[in-house]
Coordinates of C-alpha atoms (C1' of nucleotides) in Angstrom, one line a residue:
Chain P
M1446 CA 0.1 0.0 0.0
P1447 CA 1.4 3.4 -0.6
A1448 CA 2.2 5.8 2.2
P1449 CA -0.5 8.5 3.0
L1450 CA 0.3 11.5 1.6
L1451 CA -0.8 13.9 4.4
P1452 CA -1.7 12.9 7.6
R1453 CA -5.1 12.7 8.6
D1454 CA -5.0 15.9 10.6
A1455 CA -3.5 17.8 7.7
V1456 CA -6.5 16.6 5.7
V1457 CA -9.3 17.8 7.8
D1458 CA -7.3 21.3 8.4
R1459 CA -7.6 21.7 4.4
L1460 CA -11.0 20.6 4.7
L1461 CA -11.9 23.1 7.2
A1462 CA -10.2 26.0 5.0
A1463 CA -12.7 24.9 2.0
F1464 CA -16.3 24.7 4.7
R1465 CA -15.1 28.0 5.9
E1466 CA -14.8 29.8 2.5
H1467 CA -17.3 27.9 0.5
G1468 CA -19.8 26.7 3.1
Y1469 CA -21.4 23.0 3.5
D1470 CA -23.1 23.0 0.5
A1471 CA -21.1 24.6 -1.8
A1472 CA -18.2 23.0 -1.2
S1473 CA -17.8 20.5 -4.0
L1474 CA -15.9 17.0 -4.0
G1475 CA -14.2 18.3 -6.7
Q1476 CA -13.0 21.3 -4.7
L1477 CA -12.4 19.2 -1.3
S1478 CA -10.1 16.9 -3.5
K1479 CA -8.2 19.4 -4.8
I1480 CA -7.5 21.6 -2.0
T1481 CA -6.3 18.3 -0.3
G1482 CA -4.3 16.9 -3.3
L1483 CA -6.2 13.5 -2.6
G1484 CA -8.3 11.6 -5.1
R1485 CA -11.8 11.6 -4.6
S1486 CA -11.4 7.7 -3.6
S1487 CA -8.9 8.4 -1.1
L1488 CA -11.4 10.8 0.3
Y1489 CA -13.9 8.4 0.7
H1490 CA -11.3 6.3 2.2
Y1491 CA -10.7 8.5 5.1
F1492 CA -14.2 9.6 5.4
P1493 CA -16.3 6.7 4.2
G1494 CA -19.6 8.9 4.8
G1495 CA -18.7 11.4 1.9
K1496 CA -19.0 14.7 2.3
E1497 CA -21.1 14.6 5.8
D1498 CA -18.2 12.7 7.4
M1499 CA -15.7 15.3 6.2
A1500 CA -17.9 18.2 7.6
R1501 CA -18.6 16.3 10.6
A1502 CA -14.6 15.5 11.1
V1503 CA -13.8 19.3 10.4
F1504 CA -17.0 20.1 12.9
E1505 CA -15.3 18.2 15.8
R1506 CA -11.6 19.6 14.7
V1507 CA -12.9 23.2 15.5
D1508 CA -14.7 22.0 18.7
R1509 CA -11.2 20.8 19.9
W1510 CA -9.7 23.7 19.1
C1511 CA -11.8 25.6 21.2
D1512 CA -11.6 23.4 23.9
A1513 CA -7.6 23.2 23.6
E1514 CA -6.9 27.2 22.8
L1515 CA -10.1 29.0 24.2
F1516 CA -11.9 27.5 27.2
G1517 CA -8.9 24.8 27.9
P1518 CA -7.0 27.8 30.1
A1519 CA -10.2 28.4 31.7
G1520 CA -9.5 25.5 33.7
T1521 CA -6.2 27.0 34.7
A1522 CA -5.4 29.2 38.0
E1523 CA -4.4 31.8 35.5
D1524 CA -6.0 35.3 36.4
P1525 CA -9.0 35.7 33.7
D1526 CA -7.5 38.7 32.5
R1527 CA -4.4 36.9 31.2
R1528 CA -6.3 33.9 30.2
L1529 CA -8.8 36.3 28.2
A1530 CA -5.6 38.2 26.3
R1531 CA -4.7 34.7 25.5
M1532 CA -7.7 33.9 24.0
I1533 CA -7.8 37.0 22.1
E1534 CA -4.4 36.0 20.8
A1535 CA -5.8 32.8 19.5
L1536 CA -9.1 33.7 18.2
D1537 CA -7.0 36.6 16.2
A1538 CA -5.1 34.1 14.8
F1539 CA -7.5 31.4 14.0
F1540 CA -9.5 34.1 12.3
A1541 CA -7.0 35.4 10.4
G1542 CA -7.3 38.8 11.7
G1543 CA -11.0 38.6 11.0
M1544 CA -10.6 37.7 6.9
A1545 CA -11.4 34.0 7.5
A1546 CA -14.9 32.9 8.2
C1547 CA -16.1 31.1 11.2
L1548 CA -17.0 27.5 10.2
F1549 CA -20.1 27.7 12.5
G1550 CA -21.3 31.0 11.3
N1551 CA -21.4 29.1 8.0
F1552 CA -23.2 26.2 9.3
V1553 CA -26.6 28.1 10.2
V1554 CA -27.7 28.2 6.6
G1555 CA -28.4 25.7 3.8
S1556 CA -28.3 21.6 4.5
A1557 CA -25.6 21.9 7.0
R1558 CA -28.1 23.4 9.2
S1559 CA -30.5 20.7 9.3
I1560 CA -27.4 18.0 9.5
F1561 CA -25.7 19.9 12.3
Q1562 CA -28.4 21.6 14.4
E1563 CA -27.9 19.9 17.6
P1564 CA -23.7 20.2 17.8
L1565 CA -24.2 23.5 16.1
G1566 CA -26.4 24.8 19.5
A1567 CA -24.1 22.9 21.2
A1568 CA -20.9 24.6 20.2
F1569 CA -22.5 27.9 20.1
G1570 CA -23.3 27.1 24.0
R1571 CA -19.8 26.1 24.6
W1572 CA -18.6 29.3 23.5
I1573 CA -20.9 31.3 25.7
D1574 CA -20.5 29.0 28.7
G1575 CA -16.5 29.8 28.5
F1576 CA -16.7 33.2 28.3
A1577 CA -19.2 33.3 31.0
A1578 CA -17.3 31.2 33.6
L1579 CA -14.4 33.6 32.7
A1580 CA -16.8 36.7 33.6
M1581 CA -17.6 34.6 36.8
D1582 CA -13.7 34.0 37.5
K1583 CA -13.4 37.7 37.6
G1584 CA -16.2 38.2 39.9
I1585 CA -19.2 39.1 37.8
P1586 CA -22.4 37.8 39.1
G1587 CA -23.9 34.7 37.3
P1588 CA -26.5 36.5 35.0
E1589 CA -24.7 39.3 34.3
A1590 CA -21.7 37.4 33.3
R1591 CA -24.1 35.4 31.1
R1592 CA -25.2 38.4 29.3
R1593 CA -21.7 39.8 28.6
A1594 CA -20.8 36.2 27.4
E1595 CA -23.7 36.3 25.2
D1596 CA -22.6 39.8 23.5
A1597 CA -19.2 38.6 23.3
V1598 CA -20.2 35.8 20.8
M1599 CA -22.5 38.1 19.1
R1600 CA -19.6 40.4 18.7
L1601 CA -17.3 38.3 17.6
Q1602 CA -19.6 36.3 14.9
G1603 CA -21.1 40.0 13.5
A1604 CA -17.7 41.2 13.3
L1605 CA -16.1 38.3 11.1
V1606 CA -19.6 39.3 9.0
L1607 CA -18.8 42.8 8.8
S1608 CA -15.1 42.7 8.3
R1609 CA -15.6 40.3 5.7
G1610 CA -18.6 42.4 4.0
L1611 CA -16.6 45.5 4.2
D1612 CA -13.5 43.6 3.2
D1613 CA -11.7 45.4 6.0
P1614 CA -10.3 44.0 9.2
A1615 CA -10.9 46.9 11.4
P1616 CA -14.2 46.2 12.6
F1617 CA -12.8 42.7 14.1
R1618 CA -10.0 44.2 15.6
R1619 CA -11.7 46.5 17.4
V1620 CA -13.8 43.9 18.8
L1621 CA -10.7 42.0 20.1
D1622 CA -9.4 45.0 21.5
E1623 CA -12.6 45.7 23.2
L1624 CA -13.1 42.6 24.3
P1625 CA -11.3 42.8 27.3
A1626 CA -13.4 45.8 28.7
Q1627 CA -16.7 44.5 27.1
L1628 CA -16.4 41.2 29.2
L1629 CA -14.4 41.9 32.3
G1630 CA -14.6 45.4 32.8
Chain I
M1449 CA -48.7 35.0 -24.8
P1450 CA -49.8 33.6 -21.5
A1451 CA -50.4 36.2 -18.8
P1452 CA -47.5 36.0 -15.7
L1453 CA -48.1 33.8 -13.2
L1454 CA -46.5 36.1 -10.7
P1455 CA -45.9 39.8 -11.1
R1456 CA -41.9 40.4 -11.2
D1457 CA -41.7 41.7 -7.6
A1458 CA -43.5 38.5 -6.1
V1459 CA -40.9 36.2 -8.1
V1460 CA -37.9 38.5 -6.8
D1461 CA -39.5 38.0 -3.0
R1462 CA -39.5 34.2 -3.3
L1463 CA -35.9 34.1 -4.8
L1464 CA -35.0 36.4 -1.7
A1465 CA -36.2 33.7 0.4
A1466 CA -34.6 30.8 -1.3
F1467 CA -31.0 32.8 -1.1
R1468 CA -31.3 33.9 2.5
E1469 CA -32.1 30.1 3.6
H1470 CA -29.4 28.4 1.5
G1471 CA -26.8 30.8 0.5
Y1472 CA -25.9 32.1 -3.2
D1473 CA -23.9 29.0 -4.2
A1474 CA -26.1 26.4 -2.8
A1475 CA -29.3 28.2 -4.3
S1476 CA -29.9 25.8 -7.1
L1477 CA -32.1 26.8 -10.3
G1478 CA -34.2 23.8 -9.6
Q1479 CA -35.0 25.2 -6.1
L1480 CA -35.6 28.7 -7.3
S1481 CA -37.9 27.2 -10.2
K1482 CA -39.9 25.3 -7.6
I1483 CA -40.1 28.1 -4.8
T1484 CA -41.3 30.5 -7.7
G1485 CA -43.3 27.9 -9.2
L1486 CA -42.2 29.3 -13.0
G1487 CA -40.2 26.7 -14.9
R1488 CA -36.7 27.1 -15.8
S1489 CA -37.2 29.0 -18.9
S1490 CA -39.3 31.5 -17.5
L1491 CA -36.8 32.4 -14.8
Y1492 CA -34.4 32.9 -17.6
H1493 CA -37.3 34.9 -19.6
Y1494 CA -37.0 37.3 -16.3
F1495 CA -33.3 37.1 -15.5
P1496 CA -31.6 36.1 -19.0
G1497 CA -28.0 36.1 -16.9
G1498 CA -29.0 33.5 -15.1
K1499 CA -28.8 33.0 -11.1
E1500 CA -26.3 35.8 -11.2
D1501 CA -29.0 37.9 -12.6
M1502 CA -31.6 36.3 -9.8
A1503 CA -29.2 37.2 -6.9
R1504 CA -28.5 40.8 -8.4
A1505 CA -32.0 41.4 -8.4
V1506 CA -32.5 40.1 -4.9
F1507 CA -29.8 42.0 -3.8
E1508 CA -31.0 45.2 -5.2
R1509 CA -34.4 44.5 -3.8
V1510 CA -33.0 44.1 -0.1
D1511 CA -31.3 47.2 -0.9
R1512 CA -34.5 49.4 -1.8
W1513 CA -36.2 47.7 1.1
C1514 CA -33.5 49.3 3.5
D1515 CA -33.8 52.7 2.1
A1516 CA -37.5 52.4 2.2
E1517 CA -37.9 50.9 5.9
L1518 CA -34.6 51.5 7.5
F1519 CA -32.9 54.5 6.4
G1520 CA -35.9 56.2 4.6
P1521 CA -37.4 57.5 7.8
A1522 CA -34.1 59.0 8.7
G1523 CA -34.9 61.9 6.4
T1524 CA -38.1 62.9 8.2
A1525 CA -38.4 65.5 10.7
E1526 CA -39.4 62.8 13.4
D1527 CA -37.5 62.5 16.2
P1528 CA -34.5 59.8 16.2
D1529 CA -36.4 57.7 19.1
R1530 CA -39.8 57.4 16.9
R1531 CA -37.5 56.8 13.9
L1532 CA -35.4 53.9 15.6
A1533 CA -38.6 52.7 17.5
R1534 CA -39.9 52.3 13.4
M1535 CA -36.9 50.5 12.3
I1536 CA -36.6 47.9 15.2
E1537 CA -40.5 47.1 14.3
A1538 CA -39.4 46.7 10.5
L1539 CA -35.9 44.5 11.5
D1540 CA -38.1 42.2 13.8
A1541 CA -40.5 41.5 10.8
F1542 CA -38.0 41.0 8.2
F1543 CA -35.9 39.1 10.0
A1544 CA -38.8 37.0 11.4
G1545 CA -37.8 37.5 14.9
G1546 CA -34.2 36.4 14.2
M1547 CA -34.9 33.6 12.7
A1548 CA -34.3 34.5 9.0
A1549 CA -31.2 34.6 7.8
C1550 CA -29.6 38.0 6.2
L1551 CA -28.9 38.2 2.5
F1552 CA -25.8 40.3 3.1
G1553 CA -24.3 38.2 5.9
N1554 CA -24.9 35.2 3.6
F1555 CA -22.8 36.9 0.7
V1556 CA -19.6 37.0 2.6
V1557 CA -18.8 33.6 1.6
G1558 CA -18.5 31.5 -1.4
S1559 CA -18.5 33.0 -5.3
A1560 CA -21.3 35.4 -4.2
R1561 CA -18.2 37.1 -2.0
S1562 CA -16.2 37.7 -5.1
I1563 CA -19.0 38.5 -7.4
F1564 CA -20.9 41.2 -5.0
Q1565 CA -18.1 42.3 -3.3
E1566 CA -18.3 46.1 -4.4
P1567 CA -22.3 46.2 -3.7
L1568 CA -21.6 44.2 -0.5
G1569 CA -19.4 46.7 1.1
A1570 CA -21.7 49.7 0.0
A1571 CA -24.7 48.1 1.2
F1572 CA -22.9 47.5 4.9
G1573 CA -21.7 51.0 4.3
R1574 CA -25.0 52.5 4.2
W1575 CA -26.4 50.6 7.2
I1576 CA -23.4 52.2 9.6
D1577 CA -24.1 55.7 7.6
G1578 CA -28.1 55.0 8.5
F1579 CA -27.5 54.0 11.9
A1580 CA -24.7 57.0 12.5
A1581 CA -27.1 59.5 10.9
L1582 CA -29.7 58.8 13.6
A1583 CA -27.3 58.9 16.4
M1584 CA -25.8 62.3 15.2
D1585 CA -29.6 63.7 14.9
K1586 CA -29.8 62.6 18.8
G1587 CA -26.9 64.9 19.5
I1588 CA -24.2 62.4 19.4
P1589 CA -21.0 63.7 18.0
G1590 CA -19.4 61.8 14.8
P1591 CA -16.9 59.7 15.7
E1592 CA -18.8 58.5 18.8
A1593 CA -22.1 57.9 16.4
R1594 CA -20.3 56.0 13.7
R1595 CA -18.4 53.9 16.5
R1596 CA -22.2 52.8 17.8
A1597 CA -23.4 52.4 14.4
E1598 CA -20.9 50.1 13.4
D1599 CA -21.5 47.8 16.8
A1600 CA -25.3 48.3 16.3
V1601 CA -24.7 46.5 12.1
M1602 CA -22.2 43.9 14.4
R1603 CA -24.8 43.1 16.9
L1604 CA -27.6 42.3 14.5
Q1605 CA -25.3 40.3 12.3
G1606 CA -24.1 38.3 15.2
A1607 CA -27.1 38.0 16.7
L1608 CA -28.6 36.6 13.6
V1609 CA -26.1 34.2 13.5
L1610 CA -26.2 32.9 17.0
S1611 CA -30.2 33.1 17.1
R1612 CA -30.1 30.6 14.2
G1613 CA -27.2 28.3 15.7
L1614 CA -28.9 28.1 18.9
D1615 CA -32.4 28.1 17.4
D1616 CA -33.6 30.5 19.9
P1617 CA -34.7 34.0 18.9
A1618 CA -33.8 35.4 22.4
P1619 CA -30.7 36.7 21.4
F1620 CA -31.9 38.6 18.3
R1621 CA -34.9 40.0 20.4
R1622 CA -32.4 41.1 23.3
V1623 CA -30.2 43.0 20.7
L1624 CA -33.6 44.8 19.3
D1625 CA -34.6 45.8 22.9
E1626 CA -31.4 47.1 23.9
L1627 CA -30.8 48.8 20.2
P1628 CA -32.1 52.5 21.5
A1629 CA -30.0 52.2 24.6
Q1630 CA -26.8 50.9 22.7
L1631 CA -27.1 53.3 19.8
L1632 CA -28.9 56.6 21.4
G1633 CA -28.7 56.0 25.2
Chain D
dG1432 C1' -44.6 34.4 -21.0
dT1433 C1' -44.9 29.5 -20.4
dC1434 C1' -44.0 25.1 -22.0
dT1435 C1' -41.3 20.7 -23.2
dA1436 C1' -37.4 18.9 -24.5
dT1437 C1' -32.2 18.3 -24.5
dA1438 C1' -27.5 19.4 -24.7
dA1439 C1' -23.3 19.8 -21.8
dT1440 C1' -21.4 20.0 -17.7
dA1441 C1' -20.7 18.9 -13.0
dG1442 C1' -22.6 16.9 -8.9
dG1443 C1' -21.7 13.0 -5.0
dA1444 C1' -20.5 8.2 -4.7
dT1445 C1' -18.7 3.5 -5.9
dA1446 C1' -15.8 -0.6 -7.8
dG1447 C1' -11.9 -2.5 -8.6
dA1448 C1' -6.9 -2.4 -9.9
dC1449 C1' -2.4 -1.8 -7.7
Chain G
dG1204 C1' -3.9 4.5 0.8
dT1205 C1' -4.4 6.1 -4.0
dC1206 C1' -5.6 5.8 -8.5
dT1207 C1' -8.7 5.2 -12.6
dA1208 C1' -12.8 4.3 -14.4
dT1209 C1' -17.5 4.5 -14.0
dC1210 C1' -22.4 5.3 -12.5
dC1211 C1' -26.4 8.1 -11.8
dT1212 C1' -28.5 12.0 -10.7
dA1213 C1' -28.4 17.0 -10.6
dT1214 C1' -27.1 21.1 -12.5
dT1215 C1' -27.0 25.5 -15.8
dA1216 C1' -28.5 27.1 -19.7
dT1217 C1' -30.4 26.9 -24.3
dA1218 C1' -33.8 25.7 -28.5
dG1219 C1' -38.0 26.1 -30.2
dA1220 C1' -43.1 25.1 -30.0
dC1221 C1' -47.4 27.4 -28.4

DNA sequence: GTCTATAATAGGATAGAC
DNA sequence: GTCTATCCTATTATAGAC
């Protein structure tokens, strides 16, 4: 048997890039094959369930990324301000300064919405929970922390849409800069 | 010649519903034909340029809706608070309480992004300008008004993503409720 | 202005060789 | 694990009758 051209994780990374840029329905197997450098059959070897399997793997990868880079630090003893500073750095890199779309944001339309409805709600819920936990660690009372956390998620999602719509990273930049005061101030 | 089954505006309305729900790339002519009740050939009669023409017509229709329902009232002598209250009502209806996606938001991904890049930036710009004009009418200084207006657009877009992601109208509802204080307070 | 028919292409998915 | 070849469906778009 030939050796794998790419480790599975690398394949999933490239699939992620495609689903972020085109959305679920519009990401064609041809594009996915091209961007991974794998033939259709190789993709089906990794993902027997076809495109839906690929999207599921990508979805889970982003979920794991969030746990590791975003909300993993929440469990540490580090103070909330420093943890948030590291989250902001991670968000900036992950979203390419606001010019890369959010997979979850893309999946609220089209057939992805029905296919991934439950994990999608859970993923957004974890974002809110993660931010709320941070605010509560800072001493902000539960209901207010939750309100701020929801605001943070909305502002990030909205900033990604606006930055891409205007083709200008400034809105996303500003939301990141204001996040410490908005969430923990 | 047979009479038109639907006035052109009604056709565009139904196309809008499809592009909102599926996005540009994923909205197939089959779906568009089905949702309008028109055969493919009739669609090509209305829109000789095919899907791109249909999307253009839909885009312009939303633009006109914004002028009429959202920023048209900005020119009136009515006080800013009342004008905003009417905008909020219009937004609530247009976005079905947060459960209907935004066409502009959908068009920041896939091939729609490259096709509509310029009108898309202009549309988001008009949203910001419209809200900023309202805040300035209320006496808020230019730069601060502009900052609040950008925030308003981001929050609305983000709330639509979040409400659809959570399958819960509450985030959009809250953003609408808080809009008067956030923009004019 | 709408219809049926059709062309040409791209879509998702599978089979079997190596 | 990758490849080529293939199947079937759906896709965009056009032609021509009424």
